[in-house]
Short mmCIF file of C-alpha atoms in Angstrom, two decimals:
data_model
loop_
_atom_site.label_atom_id
_atom_site.label_comp_id
_atom_site.label_asym_id
_atom_site.label_seq_id
_atom_site.Cartn_x
_atom_site.Cartn_y
_atom_site.Cartn_z
CA MET A 249 22.35 54.18 24.13
CA ARG A 250 24.25 50.94 23.88
CA ARG A 251 22.47 49.48 26.94
CA GLY A 252 19.20 50.54 25.61
CA SER A 253 19.57 48.61 22.42
CA VAL A 254 20.76 45.41 24.26
CA LEU A 255 17.71 45.64 26.52
CA LEU A 256 15.51 46.34 23.51
CA SER A 257 16.79 43.27 21.62
CA LEU A 258 16.45 41.06 24.73
CA ALA A 259 12.86 42.21 25.15
CA LEU A 260 12.16 41.49 21.50
CA ALA A 261 13.67 38.01 21.75
CA ALA A 262 11.66 37.29 24.88
CA ALA A 263 8.52 38.36 23.12
CA ALA A 264 9.31 36.21 20.03
CA LEU A 265 10.00 33.25 22.27
CA ALA A 266 6.82 33.78 24.26
CA GLY A 267 5.01 33.51 20.92
CA CYS A 268 6.35 30.00 20.41
CA ARG A 269 3.41 28.01 21.64
CA GLN A 270 2.34 24.55 20.61
CA ASP A 271 -1.32 25.26 20.16
CA MET A 272 -1.36 24.25 16.54
CA HIS A 273 0.57 21.05 17.40
CA ASP A 274 -1.70 20.03 20.28
CA GLN A 275 -5.16 21.06 19.16
CA PRO A 276 -8.13 20.83 21.55
CA ARG A 277 -9.43 17.59 20.10
CA TYR A 278 -8.84 13.91 20.88
CA GLU A 279 -6.61 11.75 18.88
CA PRO A 280 -7.86 8.18 18.52
CA LEU A 281 -7.68 6.37 21.90
CA ALA A 282 -6.28 9.50 23.66
CA ALA A 283 -6.69 9.78 27.39
CA SER A 284 -9.32 12.15 28.76
CA ALA A 285 -9.45 13.90 32.11
CA PHE A 286 -13.14 14.49 31.80
CA PHE A 287 -14.59 10.98 31.88
CA ARG A 288 -14.20 8.91 35.05
CA ASP A 289 -12.73 5.84 33.25
CA GLY A 290 -10.05 8.07 31.64
CA ARG A 291 -11.02 7.27 28.08
CA SER A 292 -11.96 9.72 25.35
CA ALA A 293 -13.25 6.80 23.17
CA ARG A 294 -16.66 6.12 24.76
CA PRO A 295 -17.72 2.53 25.16
CA PRO A 296 -21.16 2.15 23.54
CA ILE A 297 -24.10 1.45 25.82
CA ASP A 298 -24.94 -2.29 26.01
CA ASP A 299 -26.91 -3.56 23.07
CA THR A 300 -26.12 -0.58 20.87
CA VAL A 301 -26.48 -1.46 17.21
CA ALA A 302 -24.36 0.41 14.72
CA ARG A 303 -25.98 1.55 11.47
CA GLY A 304 -26.22 -1.40 9.10
CA ARG A 305 -25.04 -3.88 11.74
CA LEU A 306 -28.25 -5.35 13.00
CA ASP A 307 -26.75 -8.78 12.23
CA GLU A 308 -30.16 -10.51 12.14
CA ASP A 309 -29.18 -12.96 9.44
CA ALA A 310 -28.62 -16.02 11.74
CA GLU A 311 -27.06 -17.95 8.84
CA PHE A 312 -24.49 -15.32 7.94
CA HIS A 313 -23.79 -13.86 11.37
CA ALA A 314 -24.07 -16.92 13.68
CA GLY A 315 -23.47 -19.83 11.20
CA LYS A 316 -26.75 -21.44 12.45
CA THR A 317 -29.82 -22.62 10.64
CA ALA A 318 -33.28 -21.43 11.80
CA ALA A 319 -33.42 -24.46 14.01
CA GLY A 320 -30.16 -23.61 15.70
CA LYS A 321 -28.09 -26.37 14.05
CA PRO A 322 -24.61 -25.51 12.61
CA LEU A 323 -25.11 -24.48 8.95
CA GLU A 324 -24.17 -27.27 6.50
CA VAL A 325 -23.63 -24.99 3.48
CA PHE A 326 -21.76 -21.63 2.90
CA PRO A 327 -23.97 -18.54 3.01
CA ILE A 328 -21.47 -16.94 0.72
CA ALA A 329 -20.17 -17.82 -2.77
CA VAL A 330 -16.86 -19.69 -2.30
CA THR A 331 -14.49 -18.44 -5.02
CA ALA A 332 -10.74 -18.78 -5.46
CA GLU A 333 -10.43 -15.10 -4.46
CA ARG A 334 -12.31 -15.84 -1.19
CA ILE A 335 -10.12 -18.82 -0.38
CA ARG A 336 -6.97 -16.72 -0.95
CA ARG A 337 -8.36 -14.12 1.46
CA GLY A 338 -9.14 -16.86 3.93
CA ARG A 339 -5.58 -18.14 3.74
CA GLU A 340 -4.20 -14.67 4.44
CA ARG A 341 -6.59 -14.27 7.46
CA TYR A 342 -5.87 -17.78 8.69
CA ASP A 343 -2.14 -17.11 8.62
CA ILE A 344 -2.60 -13.92 10.67
CA PHE A 345 -5.12 -15.03 13.25
CA CYS A 346 -5.04 -18.82 13.58
CA ALA A 347 -1.58 -19.92 12.62
CA PRO A 348 -0.05 -18.61 15.89
CA CYS A 349 -1.72 -21.58 17.71
CA HIS A 350 -3.00 -23.99 14.96
CA ASP A 351 0.17 -23.74 12.83
CA HIS A 352 0.28 -23.05 9.14
CA THR A 353 -0.50 -26.64 8.27
CA GLY A 354 -3.34 -26.92 10.85
CA SER A 355 -1.46 -29.48 12.99
CA GLY A 356 -2.14 -27.60 16.19
CA ARG A 357 1.54 -27.10 17.03
CA GLY A 358 1.88 -23.34 16.42
CA MET A 359 4.36 -21.00 18.11
CA VAL A 360 2.04 -20.13 21.06
CA VAL A 361 1.42 -23.78 21.74
CA ARG A 362 5.13 -24.55 21.74
CA ARG A 363 5.42 -21.77 24.38
CA GLY A 364 3.01 -23.57 26.62
CA PHE A 365 -0.59 -22.84 25.43
CA LYS A 366 -3.02 -25.77 25.49
CA GLN A 367 -2.58 -27.84 22.31
CA PRO A 368 -5.65 -27.75 20.06
CA PRO A 369 -6.67 -30.81 18.03
CA SER A 370 -5.37 -31.11 14.43
CA PHE A 371 -7.77 -30.00 11.76
CA HIS A 372 -7.13 -33.27 9.97
CA ILE A 373 -8.81 -35.51 12.42
CA ASP A 374 -12.00 -37.28 11.26
CA ARG A 375 -14.31 -35.40 13.61
CA LEU A 376 -13.34 -32.01 12.33
CA ARG A 377 -13.27 -33.16 8.68
CA GLN A 378 -16.84 -34.12 9.08
CA ALA A 379 -17.81 -30.92 10.99
CA ALA A 380 -20.22 -28.47 9.26
CA PRO A 381 -18.91 -25.07 8.01
CA GLY A 382 -21.21 -23.41 10.43
CA TYR A 383 -19.47 -25.20 13.33
CA PHE A 384 -16.10 -23.54 12.53
CA PHE A 385 -17.76 -20.25 12.17
CA ASP A 386 -19.31 -20.64 15.60
CA VAL A 387 -15.96 -21.58 17.20
CA MET A 388 -14.35 -18.37 15.78
CA THR A 389 -17.24 -16.26 16.82
CA ASN A 390 -17.78 -17.47 20.35
CA GLY A 391 -14.51 -19.15 21.16
CA PHE A 392 -14.29 -22.83 22.28
CA GLY A 393 -12.90 -23.99 25.62
CA ALA A 394 -9.41 -22.54 26.03
CA MET A 395 -9.62 -20.88 22.57
CA PRO A 396 -10.43 -17.10 22.67
CA ASP A 397 -13.17 -15.71 20.42
CA TYR A 398 -12.25 -13.70 17.31
CA ARG A 399 -15.54 -11.83 16.89
CA THR A 400 -13.92 -8.35 17.25
CA GLN A 401 -10.71 -9.03 15.39
CA ILE A 402 -12.16 -10.67 12.25
CA ASP A 403 -15.40 -9.55 10.64
CA ALA A 404 -18.06 -12.06 9.56
CA ALA A 405 -17.21 -12.13 5.88
CA ASP A 406 -13.61 -12.91 6.69
CA ARG A 407 -14.56 -15.60 9.18
CA TRP A 408 -16.44 -17.38 6.38
CA ALA A 409 -13.43 -16.85 4.13
CA ILE A 410 -11.35 -18.64 6.77
CA VAL A 411 -13.82 -21.55 6.89
CA ALA A 412 -13.54 -21.87 3.09
CA TYR A 413 -9.70 -22.02 3.37
CA LEU A 414 -9.92 -24.56 6.18
CA ARG A 415 -11.91 -26.83 3.88
CA ALA A 416 -9.08 -26.46 1.27
CA LEU A 417 -6.45 -27.06 3.91
CA GLN A 418 -8.18 -30.21 5.06
CA ARG A 419 -8.49 -31.46 1.57
CA SER A 420 -4.82 -30.72 0.84
CA GLN A 421 -3.70 -33.21 3.56
CA GLN A 422 -5.80 -36.02 2.05
CA ALA A 423 -5.04 -35.21 -1.62
CA THR A 424 -4.29 -38.06 -4.10
CA LEU A 425 -2.70 -37.97 -7.53
CA ALA A 426 -6.26 -37.83 -8.97
CA ASP A 427 -6.71 -34.36 -7.45
CA VAL A 428 -3.78 -32.90 -9.36
CA PRO A 429 -4.41 -31.36 -12.77
CA PRO A 430 -3.12 -33.71 -15.60
CA ASP A 431 -0.16 -31.56 -16.73
CA GLU A 432 1.05 -31.09 -13.13
CA ALA A 433 0.52 -34.80 -12.43
CA ALA A 434 2.75 -35.70 -15.35
CA LYS A 435 5.42 -33.49 -13.88
CA LEU A 436 5.09 -35.10 -10.45
CA GLN A 437 5.28 -38.59 -11.97
CA ALA A 438 8.28 -37.76 -14.03
CA GLY A 439 9.96 -36.26 -10.92
CA GLY A 440 9.13 -39.08 -8.55
CA MET B 243 44.76 64.02 16.94
CA ALA B 244 46.78 60.82 16.84
CA GLN B 245 45.15 57.85 15.19
CA VAL B 246 43.28 55.65 17.71
CA PHE B 247 43.48 52.50 15.59
CA HIS B 248 46.55 51.08 13.98
CA ARG B 249 46.46 50.79 10.20
CA SER B 250 46.21 46.96 10.34
CA THR B 251 42.63 47.32 11.78
CA ASN B 252 41.49 48.17 8.33
CA SER B 253 42.23 44.70 7.12
CA ILE B 254 40.95 43.06 10.33
CA ALA B 255 37.68 44.88 9.73
CA ARG B 256 37.41 43.77 6.16
CA VAL B 257 38.21 40.17 7.14
CA SER B 258 35.66 40.21 9.93
CA ILE B 259 32.90 41.39 7.59
CA PHE B 260 33.85 38.49 5.39
CA GLY B 261 33.95 36.24 8.46
CA ALA B 262 30.50 37.30 9.46
CA VAL B 263 29.09 35.60 6.42
CA PHE B 264 30.60 32.33 7.69
CA ILE B 265 29.24 32.88 11.15
CA VAL B 266 25.74 33.54 9.80
CA VAL B 267 25.93 30.49 7.56
CA GLY B 268 27.39 28.50 10.40
CA LEU B 269 24.63 29.51 12.76
CA GLY B 270 22.04 28.60 10.09
CA TRP B 271 23.61 25.17 9.66
CA LEU B 272 23.66 24.68 13.43
CA LEU B 273 20.03 25.53 13.81
CA ASP B 274 19.08 23.29 10.92
CA THR B 275 21.11 20.38 12.31
CA ILE B 276 19.59 20.77 15.71
CA SER B 277 16.05 20.87 14.36
CA ARG B 278 16.63 17.69 12.45
CA SER B 279 18.57 15.99 15.28
CA SER B 280 17.09 13.13 17.20
CA TYR B 281 17.15 15.36 20.20
CA VAL B 282 14.34 17.42 18.67
CA THR B 283 12.53 14.78 16.60
CA GLN B 284 12.87 12.08 19.34
CA ALA B 285 13.76 9.56 16.59
CA ARG B 286 15.47 6.37 17.73
CA ASN B 287 14.61 7.11 21.37
CA ALA B 288 12.89 4.09 22.85
CA ARG B 289 9.99 5.10 25.20
CA VAL B 290 9.34 3.68 28.60
CA GLN B 291 6.03 1.75 28.60
CA PRO B 292 3.76 0.56 31.45
CA VAL B 293 4.41 -3.03 30.22
CA ALA B 294 7.73 -3.83 28.64
CA PHE B 295 6.09 -4.99 25.44
CA SER B 296 8.68 -6.29 22.91
CA HIS B 297 8.08 -6.40 19.17
CA LYS B 298 11.38 -8.29 19.04
CA HIS B 299 9.87 -11.28 20.90
CA HIS B 300 6.37 -11.12 19.40
CA VAL B 301 7.15 -10.31 15.76
CA GLY B 302 10.85 -11.28 15.37
CA GLY B 303 10.83 -14.28 17.72
CA ALA B 304 7.33 -15.67 17.57
CA GLY B 305 6.58 -14.47 14.00
CA PHE B 306 3.12 -12.85 14.64
CA ASP B 307 1.68 -10.64 11.89
CA CYS B 308 1.34 -6.89 12.58
CA ARG B 309 -2.44 -7.16 11.77
CA TYR B 310 -3.08 -9.64 14.68
CA CYS B 311 -2.70 -6.59 16.96
CA HIS B 312 -2.93 -3.48 14.79
CA THR B 313 -6.25 -4.72 13.31
CA SER B 314 -7.38 -1.56 11.57
CA VAL B 315 -4.14 -0.67 9.72
CA GLU B 316 -5.59 -1.80 6.37
CA GLU B 317 -8.91 -0.10 6.53
CA SER B 318 -8.46 3.17 8.47
CA ALA B 319 -6.21 6.12 9.18
CA PHE B 320 -5.40 4.84 12.61
CA ALA B 321 -3.42 1.68 12.84
CA GLY B 322 -5.03 0.55 16.08
CA ILE B 323 -3.45 -0.37 19.46
CA PRO B 324 -4.44 -3.78 20.79
CA SER B 325 -6.96 -4.01 23.57
CA THR B 326 -6.26 -5.87 26.76
CA LYS B 327 -8.42 -8.63 25.54
CA ILE B 328 -6.05 -9.19 22.54
CA CYS B 329 -3.09 -9.68 24.87
CA MET B 330 -5.08 -12.06 26.96
CA ASN B 331 -5.85 -14.23 23.95
CA CYS B 332 -2.43 -15.68 24.51
CA HIS B 333 -1.46 -14.50 27.98
CA SER B 334 -4.38 -16.15 29.70
CA GLN B 335 -2.17 -19.28 29.52
CA ILE B 336 1.38 -18.41 28.73
CA TRP B 337 3.46 -16.14 31.03
CA ALA B 338 0.14 -16.04 32.92
CA ASP B 339 1.80 -15.45 36.32
CA SER B 340 4.68 -13.23 35.14
CA PRO B 341 5.09 -10.04 37.09
CA MET B 342 5.90 -8.33 33.78
CA LEU B 343 2.31 -8.78 32.76
CA ALA B 344 0.76 -7.73 36.07
CA PRO B 345 -0.58 -4.38 34.58
CA VAL B 346 -2.27 -6.39 31.79
CA ARG B 347 -4.07 -8.66 34.30
CA GLU B 348 -4.90 -5.60 36.45
CA SER B 349 -6.46 -3.91 33.40
CA LEU B 350 -8.48 -6.99 32.55
CA LYS B 351 -9.76 -7.15 36.17
CA THR B 352 -10.62 -3.50 36.64
CA GLY B 353 -11.61 -2.67 33.03
CA ARG B 354 -9.30 0.39 32.96
CA SER B 355 -7.19 0.80 29.80
CA ILE B 356 -3.38 0.25 29.86
CA GLU B 357 -1.95 3.68 29.19
CA TRP B 358 0.74 3.22 26.55
CA THR B 359 3.16 6.08 25.87
CA ARG B 360 2.73 7.35 22.30
CA VAL B 361 5.78 6.81 20.22
CA HIS B 362 4.81 8.51 16.96
CA ASP B 363 2.93 11.83 17.22
CA LEU B 364 2.36 14.07 14.23
CA PRO B 365 1.30 17.61 14.94
CA GLY B 366 -2.46 18.24 14.91
CA PHE B 367 -2.39 20.11 11.64
CA VAL B 368 -1.05 17.15 9.61
CA TYR B 369 -3.36 14.55 8.20
CA PHE B 370 -1.99 11.03 7.89
CA ASP B 371 -3.68 7.82 6.76
CA HIS B 372 -2.27 4.31 7.00
CA SER B 373 -4.81 2.55 4.72
CA ILE B 374 -3.78 4.43 1.55
CA HIS B 375 -0.13 3.80 2.08
CA VAL B 376 -0.66 0.06 2.82
CA ALA B 377 -2.96 -0.29 -0.26
CA LYS B 378 -0.40 1.39 -2.52
CA GLY B 379 2.57 -0.77 -1.50
CA VAL B 380 4.38 1.30 1.09
CA GLY B 381 5.68 -1.17 3.67
CA CYS B 382 5.65 -0.79 7.42
CA SER B 383 9.35 -1.07 7.55
CA THR B 384 9.86 1.80 5.07
CA CYS B 385 8.45 4.20 7.64
CA HIS B 386 8.84 2.43 10.96
CA GLY B 387 12.14 0.55 10.35
CA ARG B 388 12.85 -2.95 11.60
CA VAL B 389 10.15 -3.05 14.26
CA ASP B 390 10.81 -6.85 14.61
CA GLN B 391 14.18 -5.99 16.11
CA MET B 392 12.98 -3.44 18.66
CA PRO B 393 12.93 -4.71 22.30
CA LEU B 394 11.02 -1.38 23.12
CA THR B 395 9.42 0.58 20.31
CA TRP B 396 11.14 3.68 18.98
CA GLN B 397 10.41 6.01 16.10
CA GLU B 398 12.84 5.27 13.28
CA ASN B 399 12.42 8.37 11.08
CA SER B 400 12.18 12.13 11.77
CA LEU B 401 8.43 12.34 10.63
CA GLN B 402 9.31 15.89 9.45
CA MET B 403 7.70 17.41 6.45
CA ASP B 404 10.70 16.97 4.15
CA TRP B 405 10.78 13.26 4.93
CA CYS B 406 7.20 12.83 3.83
CA VAL B 407 7.60 15.08 0.82
CA ASN B 408 10.85 13.31 -0.23
CA CYS B 409 8.81 10.23 -0.90
CA HIS B 410 5.67 11.86 -2.18
CA GLY B 411 7.79 13.65 -4.80
CA ASN B 412 9.16 10.39 -6.06
CA PRO B 413 7.76 7.20 -4.52
CA ALA B 414 9.39 4.76 -7.06
CA PRO B 415 12.44 3.89 -4.93
CA PHE B 416 10.20 2.96 -1.99
CA VAL B 417 7.15 1.17 -3.37
CA ARG B 418 7.04 -2.65 -3.07
CA PRO B 419 4.61 -5.35 -4.20
CA ARG B 420 1.49 -5.31 -2.07
CA GLN B 421 2.02 -8.81 -0.66
CA GLU B 422 5.34 -7.67 0.89
CA VAL B 423 3.95 -4.73 2.85
CA PHE B 424 4.05 -6.52 6.14
CA ASN B 425 7.32 -8.30 5.44
CA MET B 426 9.88 -6.78 7.78
CA ALA B 427 12.79 -8.44 6.08
CA TRP B 428 11.99 -7.05 2.58
CA ARG B 429 14.90 -5.36 0.84
CA PRO B 430 14.66 -3.45 -2.40
CA PRO B 431 15.89 -5.63 -5.33
CA PRO B 432 18.83 -4.36 -7.42
CA ASP B 433 16.43 -3.12 -10.10
CA GLN B 434 14.20 -1.35 -7.56
CA LEU B 435 13.95 1.84 -9.67
CA GLU B 436 12.41 -0.03 -12.56
CA GLN B 437 10.32 -2.34 -10.45
CA GLY B 438 9.08 0.70 -8.37
CA ALA B 439 8.25 2.66 -11.47
CA ARG B 440 6.29 -0.25 -12.80
CA LEU B 441 4.32 -0.60 -9.54
CA VAL B 442 3.61 3.21 -9.49
CA THR B 443 1.84 2.83 -12.80
CA GLU B 444 0.22 -0.47 -11.84
CA TYR B 445 -1.17 0.81 -8.50
CA LYS B 446 -2.16 4.10 -10.18
CA ILE B 447 -0.23 6.15 -7.59
CA LEU B 448 -1.17 9.82 -7.83
CA PRO B 449 1.38 12.11 -9.64
CA PRO B 450 3.83 14.17 -7.48
CA SER B 451 1.95 17.36 -8.34
CA VAL B 452 -1.00 16.08 -6.29
CA LEU B 453 0.98 14.26 -3.60
CA THR B 454 3.17 17.25 -2.78
CA SER B 455 0.44 19.80 -2.80
CA CYS B 456 -0.03 21.38 0.59
CA SER B 457 -3.70 20.38 1.00
CA THR B 458 -2.82 16.66 0.66
CA CYS B 459 -1.43 16.68 4.20
CA HIS B 460 -2.73 19.99 5.59
CA ARG B 461 -6.47 19.79 5.23
#
C-alpha cells in the first residue's frame, strides 16, 4: 500500500515534469535576425534580390535622393524647407553619426580620429564653406575617400537635415557681433 | 494492550502539524526565490560573444551614441544589431589588424553574418516594442542598466512579468525627459515623483488600467 502510493506520486510528478515544455516560449517563428538552418547562408532575414524597390521607395527624385541637378551638378539649394525644427534634428543626427570623426565642432579631430583614423578636413575651410548643399549630401550618400557612406544608417530627409545643420555650424564659427540678437549682444558687451 | 506511543507524542504531533505550515511556506518562499534568482533569469550573467565587443570602450570610453549602431531603436519594436559594415566604418582603419577583430574581417570577406549570442530574450508569447518606450521617455539605462560600463553585455533586470507590470502600474518614478533617454549617466532628480507625474501627463502616457491589461503584452 505505502509503496504503491510512493510509486504513484513519483509517476504523477514525472508526468507533470514531462509536461513542462518550452513550446510557448520558443514558438516556431523567427525572431528578427534569428539564425536559420534552412537557408544556406544561415540567415532568416532574406537579403532582397538586387535592384529590388520597396513600396514607395523608387527614389527617382534626383534632387532629393541624390542631391544632384538634372545636369548632374551638386544641388545649390535645399530641396526641403529649412526650419529651426529641421536644424535641431540635423544637430542631433550630426552628433550621433558624424561627431565620432568630425568632432562636435566640425574640426575633424573626433574620437575615432584621435585613435588613428585618417583626419578629415575641418568644415570651416574655405573650400567646404563654398561647397553646395548637394555636395555634402552626396558625400554622406556615397562616401568620400576614406569616409564610409551613411546611406543605410541615415535616411534621405535626415541627411538633408544634417546639411542644414552643417551650414549653421559653419556660420557659427565665423559669427560676428552683428549676428547676435540685440538683447543678447547687450549682455555680451556688458560681460566682456 | 500497552500503549505503543508515549504520551509526549501527542504534543510532538501537534507541534509538527504547526511546523508543517512553516515547511510549506518555506518551500513556497524557496521556489519563489529560485524562480527570481539570476540562476533562472540569467540576469547579470555576461555572455560569451564571437567578438569580445565592449560597450565600455565604445560607449563609456569613446562616447558613441546607441543609435549609431542600434539604428532602429526609435522607430521599431526591434532595436537592431549593427551589421558588419557598421563595424567596418571605423575598423577599416583603426585596430584594422587586431586579431580580436578577425571574425569581423572574415564576415566582411565571406558575406556571412557574425553570430552574436542573444543576451535578452523574452518568451515568444510576450510582445515588446522599443519605439513606444523611447518616445514616452523611458531611458535605455532604466531597463538595461549602465551598458556603458559593461565590458561584455549582460542583462541587468529579470525581464519577468512583475518587473514590467511594476512600471506599467506606476511609470512616474521612472519616466525622464525625452532628450535624456540615451544618457547613461542620468539619475532621477530629488523631486522625481513630481517631475515624473508631470511628464506622464505631458507625454500622455496611457493609464495603468490599459498598460497592465493582459492584452497589452500578450497579444
